Steps between C-alpha positions, in 0.01 A plus 500: 500500500621846416581753769264788553643847446259753641474850367597768746239737637647774279461278193133462583476876476367609835815463706324271747319170503140462605325165520292547185817584304671194646205281391515641147876441495460141623238434232725646230790286625286184504377573146855556374617174655205268433305662216219753489156483652243288322175686449414863474435587863657777700637497852258726683714524812531344841295488817538352846277232644469311827585154369816303581640493145526745211325424175388650173145553387435501128179662377485350152195706403666831593840375374655611830715340768553600862775379732389442859775532761466386860381782728708396801818568296392847385803727533747210517660584167714186453201271556273715284755485217542125542123442493449726199788343305348157557157613381621671181611163361136388525408796279705365209263222403192495719237235453188562703374303687773236458730448796863580433733215421815409686690658210323834541529507880861385486591767246315765703685393815839500329443838335373656824809383687733637234317829448450572870866430575612729218259773613549480877821307566300256713519131413163321493590131472275316743157456343259233625583145380247496214634828357859383553437172312342689209779762496773237505337305215480817287863580580597146391297535181600844376873559502428836338199718433507451123350153541196647674465782245516248215243272661263791557522595132351159428268485803457831687278368781690323780192290587508356148861380519526124451778255580545452124558875454755510781682196361503653152697795636708295745559154351631265765332685788349240737144419390372484858632852569335627180172344615539658845557844346177468299286388794277744689679665789376380836480754778583376850 
């Protein structure tokens, strides 16, 4: 996987980072690494909610997406950035109401760790076991981001990835791991 090189606050143009700018930057970075968003919806912004986990909400009729961050972490910038970076990966190829696959959650976890570390200097490497297993399988699969970009040119929706597609782009990858990556992610 390629290293993330963040733009400086001056390069963004305002001389300072705010969370909405950071979210837009994370989305742009994810698109440059893994391919553009599928569908013609816009990111409408972010909100806080009183649930335990962040998530995205896609309104397919309005062609809009909202990121929901966890209220109890409001103002904790490193955690907000980590949560937002994870969620922007889900914006690349959303399939409503399908549950994300292990590939999608693993990629989101890996990207969030890398982006948040580059943005904050804090290392986030201890996700729950189900996220860790998915992240590690994605890391094993994709030695570099070009594999993911190429796959998404053929199939832009993560939920529609198949073991055959993964094996086409990574011949010799263990079949059982390819199957695992294409299974629905199971929350603990």
